[in-house]
Structure formats: structure tokens, C-alpha cells
CSV table of C-alpha atoms in Angstrom, one decimal:
chain,number,residue,atom,x,y,z
Y,1,MET,CA,306.9,61.2,185.3
Y,2,ARG,CA,308.7,59.7,182.3
Y,3,LYS,CA,306.4,56.7,182.4
Y,4,SER,CA,303.3,58.9,182.5
Y,5,PHE,CA,304.5,60.9,179.5
Y,6,VAL,CA,305.0,57.7,177.5
Y,7,LEU,CA,301.5,56.4,178.3
Y,8,THR,CA,300.0,59.8,177.3
Y,9,ALA,CA,301.8,59.6,173.9
Y,10,VAL,CA,300.6,56.1,173.3
Y,11,ALA,CA,297.1,57.0,174.1
Y,12,LEU,CA,297.2,60.0,171.8
Y,13,GLY,CA,298.6,57.8,169.0
Y,14,ILE,CA,295.7,55.3,169.5
Y,15,LEU,CA,293.1,58.1,169.4
Y,16,SER,CA,294.7,59.6,166.3
Y,17,THR,CA,294.7,56.2,164.5
Y,18,SER,CA,291.1,55.6,165.6
Y,19,CYS,CA,290.0,59.0,164.2
Y,20,VAL,CA,291.6,58.3,160.8
Y,21,SER,CA,290.0,54.9,160.5
Y,22,LYS,CA,286.6,56.3,161.3
Y,23,LYS,CA,287.0,58.8,158.4
Y,24,LYS,CA,288.0,56.1,156.1
Y,25,PHE,CA,285.1,54.0,157.2
Y,26,THR,CA,282.7,56.8,156.6
Y,27,ALA,CA,284.1,57.5,153.2
Y,28,LEU,CA,283.9,53.8,152.2
Y,29,GLU,CA,280.3,53.7,153.5
Y,30,ASP,CA,279.4,56.7,151.4
Y,31,GLU,CA,281.1,55.1,148.3
Y,32,LEU,CA,279.2,51.8,149.0
Y,33,ASN,CA,275.9,53.6,149.2
Y,34,THR,CA,276.6,55.5,145.9
Y,35,THR,CA,277.5,52.2,144.2
Y,36,LYS,CA,274.3,50.6,145.5
Y,37,SER,CA,272.3,53.5,144.2
Y,38,GLU,CA,274.0,53.3,140.7
Y,39,LEU,CA,273.5,49.6,140.6
Y,40,LEU,CA,269.8,49.9,141.4
Y,41,LYS,CA,269.5,52.6,138.7
Y,42,THR,CA,271.2,50.4,136.2
Y,43,ARG,CA,269.0,47.4,137.0
Y,44,VAL,CA,265.9,49.6,136.6
Y,45,GLU,CA,267.2,50.9,133.2
Y,46,LYS,CA,268.0,47.3,132.2
Y,47,ASP,CA,264.5,46.2,133.0
Y,48,GLU,CA,263.0,49.1,131.1
Y,49,CYS,CA,265.2,48.2,128.1
Y,50,GLU,CA,264.2,44.6,128.2
Y,51,GLU,CA,260.6,45.5,128.4
Y,52,LYS,CA,261.0,47.9,125.5
Y,53,TYR,CA,262.7,45.3,123.3
Y,54,ALA,CA,260.1,42.7,124.2
Y,55,LYS,CA,257.4,45.0,123.0
Y,56,ILE,CA,259.3,45.7,119.8
Y,57,GLU,CA,259.8,42.0,119.2
Y,58,GLU,CA,256.1,41.2,119.8
Y,59,LYS,CA,255.1,43.9,117.3
Y,60,VAL,CA,257.6,42.5,114.8
Y,61,ASP,CA,256.4,39.0,115.3
Y,62,ASN,CA,252.8,40.2,114.7
Y,63,TYR,CA,253.9,41.9,111.6
Y,64,TYR,CA,255.5,38.8,110.2
Y,65,ALA,CA,252.4,36.9,111.0
Y,66,LYS,CA,250.5,39.5,109.0
Y,67,ILE,CA,252.9,39.1,106.1
Y,68,ASN,CA,252.2,35.4,105.9
Y,69,ALA,CA,248.5,35.9,106.2
Y,70,LEU,CA,248.5,38.5,103.4
Y,71,GLN,CA,250.7,36.4,101.2
Y,72,ASP,CA,248.3,33.4,101.6
Y,73,ASP,CA,245.3,35.6,100.9
Y,74,ASN,CA,246.8,37.2,97.8
Y,75,ASP,CA,248.0,33.7,96.6
Y,76,SER,CA,244.4,32.5,96.6
Y,77,LYS,CA,243.3,35.7,94.8
Y,78,LEU,CA,246.1,35.3,92.2
Y,79,GLU,CA,245.0,31.7,91.6
Y,80,ILE,CA,241.6,33.0,90.8
Y,81,VAL,CA,243.1,35.6,88.5
Y,82,GLU,CA,245.2,32.9,86.7
Y,83,ASN,CA,242.3,30.5,86.4
Y,84,LEU,CA,239.8,33.0,85.2
Y,85,THR,CA,242.2,35.2,83.3
Y,86,ALA,CA,240.4,38.0,85.1
Y,87,MET,CA,243.3,40.4,85.2
Y,88,SER,CA,242.3,43.7,83.5
Y,89,GLU,CA,243.6,44.3,80.0
Y,90,LYS,CA,245.1,47.5,81.2
Y,91,ASN,CA,247.2,45.7,83.9
Y,92,LYS,CA,248.1,43.0,81.4
Y,93,ALA,CA,249.3,45.5,78.9
Y,94,ALA,CA,251.3,47.4,81.6
Y,95,MET,CA,252.9,44.2,82.8
Y,96,ARG,CA,253.9,43.0,79.3
Y,97,LYS,CA,255.4,46.4,78.6
Y,98,THR,CA,257.4,46.3,81.8
Y,99,LEU,CA,258.6,42.7,81.3
Y,100,ARG,CA,260.1,43.5,77.9
Y,101,ASN,CA,262.7,45.4,79.9
Y,102,VAL,CA,263.4,42.7,82.4
Y,103,SER,CA,266.5,40.5,81.8
Y,104,PRO,CA,265.9,37.1,80.2
Y,105,GLU,CA,267.6,35.4,83.2
Y,106,LYS,CA,265.1,36.8,85.6
Y,107,LEU,CA,262.2,36.1,83.2
Y,108,ALA,CA,263.2,32.5,83.0
Y,109,GLY,CA,262.5,32.1,86.7
Y,110,ALA,CA,258.9,33.4,86.4
Y,111,LYS,CA,256.7,30.3,86.2
Y,112,THR,CA,253.3,31.8,87.2
Y,113,LEU,CA,251.4,35.0,86.7
Y,114,SER,CA,252.2,35.8,90.3
Y,115,ASP,CA,256.0,35.5,89.6
Y,116,SER,CA,255.6,37.8,86.5
Y,117,ILE,CA,253.7,40.4,88.5
Y,118,ASP,CA,256.4,40.3,91.2
Y,119,LEU,CA,259.1,40.8,88.6
Y,120,ALA,CA,257.2,43.7,87.0
Y,121,ILE,CA,256.6,45.5,90.3
Y,122,ALA,CA,260.2,45.0,91.4
Y,123,TYR,CA,261.4,46.5,88.0
Y,124,ASN,CA,259.1,49.5,88.3
Y,125,LEU,CA,260.1,50.3,91.8
Y,126,THR,CA,263.8,49.9,91.1
Y,127,LYS,CA,263.4,52.4,88.3
Y,128,SER,CA,261.3,54.7,90.5
Y,129,PHE,CA,263.8,54.6,93.4
Y,130,GLY,CA,266.7,55.1,91.1
Y,131,GLU,CA,268.9,52.3,89.8
Y,132,ASP,CA,271.8,52.2,92.3
Y,133,GLU,CA,274.0,49.4,93.5
Y,134,ASP,CA,273.3,50.4,97.1
Y,135,ILE,CA,269.5,49.7,96.6
Y,136,GLU,CA,268.0,46.3,96.0
Y,137,VAL,CA,264.3,45.8,95.4
Y,138,ASN,CA,262.7,42.3,95.7
Y,139,VAL,CA,259.1,41.4,95.6
Y,140,ASP,CA,257.7,38.1,96.9
Y,141,LYS,CA,253.9,37.4,96.7
Y,142,THR,CA,253.1,41.1,96.9
Y,143,VAL,CA,255.4,41.9,99.8
Y,144,VAL,CA,257.9,44.6,98.8
Y,145,GLN,CA,261.4,44.4,100.3
Y,146,ILE,CA,263.8,47.3,99.8
Y,147,THR,CA,267.4,46.7,101.0
Y,148,ILE,CA,269.6,49.8,101.4
Y,149,SER,CA,273.3,49.5,102.1
Y,150,ASP,CA,275.0,51.3,104.9
Y,151,LYS,CA,277.0,53.4,102.4
Y,152,MET,CA,273.9,55.2,101.3
Y,153,LEU,CA,272.2,55.7,104.7
Y,154,PHE,CA,274.8,56.0,107.4
Y,155,LYS,CA,278.4,56.8,108.2
Y,156,SER,CA,280.3,54.0,109.9
Y,157,GLY,CA,279.2,53.5,113.5
Y,158,SER,CA,276.6,56.3,113.3
Y,159,TYR,CA,272.8,56.3,113.2
Y,160,TRP,CA,272.4,59.8,111.7
Y,161,VAL,CA,270.8,59.4,108.2
Y,162,ASN,CA,272.9,60.7,105.3
Y,163,PRO,CA,270.9,63.5,103.4
Y,164,LYS,CA,271.8,61.8,100.1
Y,165,ALA,CA,269.3,59.1,101.1
Y,166,TYR,CA,266.4,61.6,101.5
Y,167,PRO,CA,265.1,61.4,97.9
Y,168,LEU,CA,264.8,57.6,98.2
Y,169,LEU,CA,263.0,57.9,101.6
Y,170,LYS,CA,260.8,60.5,100.1
Y,171,ARG,CA,259.8,58.2,97.2
Y,172,ILE,CA,259.1,55.4,99.7
Y,173,ALA,CA,257.0,57.7,101.8
Y,174,GLU,CA,254.9,58.6,98.7
Y,175,VAL,CA,254.3,55.0,98.0
Y,176,VAL,CA,253.2,54.3,101.6
Y,177,LYS,CA,251.0,57.4,101.9
Y,178,SER,CA,249.1,56.5,98.7
Y,179,GLU,CA,247.4,53.7,100.6
Y,180,PRO,CA,246.6,54.2,104.3
Y,181,SER,CA,246.2,50.5,104.9
Y,182,MET,CA,249.8,49.9,104.0
Y,183,GLU,CA,252.3,49.1,106.8
Y,184,VAL,CA,256.0,49.5,106.8
Y,185,LEU,CA,258.6,47.6,108.8
Y,186,VAL,CA,262.1,49.2,109.0
Y,187,GLU,CA,264.8,46.6,110.0
Y,188,GLY,CA,268.3,47.7,111.0
Y,189,HIS,CA,271.1,45.1,110.5
Y,190,THR,CA,274.8,45.3,111.5
Y,191,ASP,CA,277.9,43.3,110.9
Y,192,SER,CA,279.4,41.2,113.8
Y,193,GLN,CA,282.1,43.7,114.7
Y,194,THR,CA,282.2,44.6,118.4
Y,195,ILE,CA,281.2,48.2,119.3
Y,196,LYS,CA,284.2,50.2,120.8
Y,197,LYS,CA,284.1,50.4,124.6
Y,198,GLU,CA,284.3,54.1,124.7
Y,199,SER,CA,281.4,54.5,122.2
Y,200,TYR,CA,278.1,56.1,123.2
Y,201,LEU,CA,276.5,52.9,121.7
Y,202,GLU,CA,276.0,49.9,124.0
Y,203,ASP,CA,276.2,47.2,121.4
Y,204,ASN,CA,275.0,46.2,117.9
Y,205,TRP,CA,271.5,45.8,119.2
Y,206,ASP,CA,271.6,49.4,120.2
Y,207,LEU,CA,273.0,50.5,116.9
Y,208,SER,CA,270.5,48.5,114.8
Y,209,VAL,CA,267.5,49.8,116.7
Y,210,ARG,CA,268.7,53.4,116.6
Y,211,ARG,CA,269.2,53.2,112.9
Y,212,SER,CA,265.8,51.9,112.1
Y,213,THR,CA,264.3,54.4,114.5
Y,214,SER,CA,266.1,57.2,112.7
Y,215,VAL,CA,264.7,56.1,109.3
Y,216,VAL,CA,261.2,55.9,110.8
Y,217,ARG,CA,261.4,59.4,112.3
Y,218,ILE,CA,262.4,60.8,108.9
Y,219,LEU,CA,259.5,59.0,107.2
Y,220,GLN,CA,257.1,60.3,109.8
Y,221,ASN,CA,258.4,63.8,110.7
Y,222,LYS,CA,259.9,64.9,107.3
Y,223,TYR,CA,257.6,63.1,104.8
Y,224,LYS,CA,254.5,62.9,106.9
Y,225,VAL,CA,253.8,59.1,106.9
Y,226,GLU,CA,251.3,58.2,109.6
Y,227,GLY,CA,253.1,56.8,112.7
Y,228,LYS,CA,250.6,53.9,113.0
Y,229,GLN,CA,251.8,52.7,109.6
Y,230,LEU,CA,255.4,52.4,110.8
Y,231,ILE,CA,257.3,49.8,112.8
Y,232,ALA,CA,261.0,50.1,113.9
Y,233,SER,CA,263.0,47.0,114.5
Y,234,GLY,CA,266.7,46.1,115.2
Y,235,ARG,CA,268.1,42.7,114.3
Y,236,SER,CA,271.7,43.4,115.3
Y,237,SER,CA,274.1,41.0,113.5
Y,238,TYR,CA,272.0,37.9,113.7
Y,239,LEU,CA,270.6,37.8,110.2
Y,240,PRO,CA,273.7,38.1,108.0
Y,241,ILE,CA,273.4,37.7,104.2
Y,242,ALA,CA,277.2,37.3,103.8
Y,243,ASP,CA,280.2,36.0,105.7
Y,244,ASN,CA,281.4,38.5,108.4
Y,245,LYS,CA,285.0,37.2,108.2
Y,246,ASP,CA,285.9,39.5,105.3
Y,247,ARG,CA,285.4,43.2,104.6
Y,248,ALA,CA,283.1,42.7,101.6
Y,249,GLY,CA,280.8,40.4,103.6
Y,250,ARG,CA,280.6,42.9,106.5
Y,251,GLU,CA,279.7,45.7,104.1
Y,252,LYS,CA,276.8,43.6,102.7
Y,253,ASN,CA,275.5,42.8,106.2
Y,254,ARG,CA,275.4,46.4,107.3
Y,255,ARG,CA,272.1,47.3,105.8
Y,256,THR,CA,268.6,48.6,106.4
Y,257,ARG,CA,265.6,46.6,105.1
Y,258,ILE,CA,262.3,48.3,104.4
Y,259,ILE,CA,259.3,45.9,104.1
Y,260,ILE,CA,256.1,47.3,102.6
Y,261,LEU,CA,252.8,45.4,102.8
Y,262,PRO,CA,250.4,46.5,100.1
Y,263,ASN,CA,247.1,44.8,99.4
Y,264,LEU,CA,246.6,43.1,96.0
Y,265,ASP,CA,244.6,45.9,94.5
Y,266,LYS,CA,247.3,48.4,95.3
Y,267,PHE,CA,250.0,46.0,94.2
Y,268,LEU,CA,248.4,45.7,90.8
Y,269,ALA,CA,248.0,49.4,90.6
Y,270,MET,CA,251.8,49.7,90.9
Y,271,LEU,CA,252.1,48.2,87.5
Y,272,GLU,CA,250.7,51.3,86.0
Y,273,GLU,CA,252.9,53.8,87.9
């Protein structure tokens, strides 16, 4: 009798242990299936992101090719203007008037008519956009490059545009809307600091693209620039203009660059504005 009782107890113990193990196995199996599902979803999202970035990069590459083609075309036109002195008297007068205000150091670097026109346009645009240490305007062979510091456009680690930058973006929009053939590339740039792990941003690629897209949306939605004239691009931290090892260098690298492609006729017209 005692032996039968012991055997019964052992059997119950084994059954009980087996039952618990089955529950654990089922729970682990469910967890595995959930993990597989999340992994598959992540892979799909990764593929979609890679495809999206590939399309952006292709569009940016095409834009840079267009910049080079336009510069070559305008170079040849400017050579004709220089050789034939065919520039209108009105434009010549406007350029001379503007260049009187340009610093002698910058004027010394102007060796050709093309250089002089670049200087005059850069000066006019700088005055138009408001002389501010957070805005830098450069012109190279009729391509206008406007560099805006992080301090003016965004708060640290954010891609929401600061309202104090709206007047500048409005003026840029007015320039772009004046010529439907113009195209605008908005490039977001960051420093090399790593994004915090708990941040809603994935990395500096994510931040730079979101920032450029935010600027593009304001130009389109608030100031009515045609979407077909706009390109949003993120360059992350890979095109620094200063050393990322110190604070001052990182501040310079956190910037947004707006590149405008006007044709030569529109470019010369800017002399009079």
C-alpha cells in the first residue's frame, strides 16, 4: 500500500512538471513568433528606407549634374559677353554701383566679368536676406549657395523650423517663384555627434533629411513654391566645413545649405533688384 502511494505521488509530480514545461514552451513559441514578425517588419521598413534614400541620392546626383551643365553653358555665354562687351548698359551700371560697396579684399579676387557678376549678386542677395552672421551667401558661376546656421533654423537635435527664420525663407521663396525654371536643392548637414539612444531620431542621416524636408515643406506649403522646383537632401555629417573635435567647429558643421539654379538671364536681372 505504501509503495503504491509513493508511485502515485511520483507520477503526479512528473505530470505536474510536464504541464508547466508545456506552458513555458508555448509562451516561448509565442514570443519567438512575435520576434520573427517584428524582425520581418523591421527588414521591410529598412528596405523601404534604403529605396527611399537611393531615390533621393539619384535625384541629388542628377541635380549636381545639372549644376555643372548650367555652369558650363553660362561660362560660354559669359565669354561671349566679355568678348563682345554685349552686357547691357543698364546691367553694367547696376553692377558698378553694387561693386562700390564690396570690400576691396573681395574685389581683388575678381579677375573676370563673371567673377564681378558673382560678387555683385552675392552682395545684393546678402543685403536682401538681411546681413546676419548666421547667413552666408556665395555665388559661383551663376549658382547661388545660401548657408544658414543651425542657430537660426533649428533648436539642438530638432527638425522643427524656428519662426525667426520665416522672413528669410519667405525672401528665398520670392526669388524662386519669380522664375518657374529655377530649381532649389535644400541640403541638411549635421556635426558628427552621435544621436542619443532614447531619441526619436535614428541617426544623423535621419536628422539631416528631416531638417531639409521641414524647410522644403515651409517653402511649398507656407510660401507656395511649386513642389517640382524643390529637392530635399540629407548629407549627415559627411561634408564638414570645420573640425568636429571642438564646439565651434561642430556649430559650423550644423547647417542647412540652399542651392538655387537660375539661368543667366535671371541671374543678370538680379543685379537690378
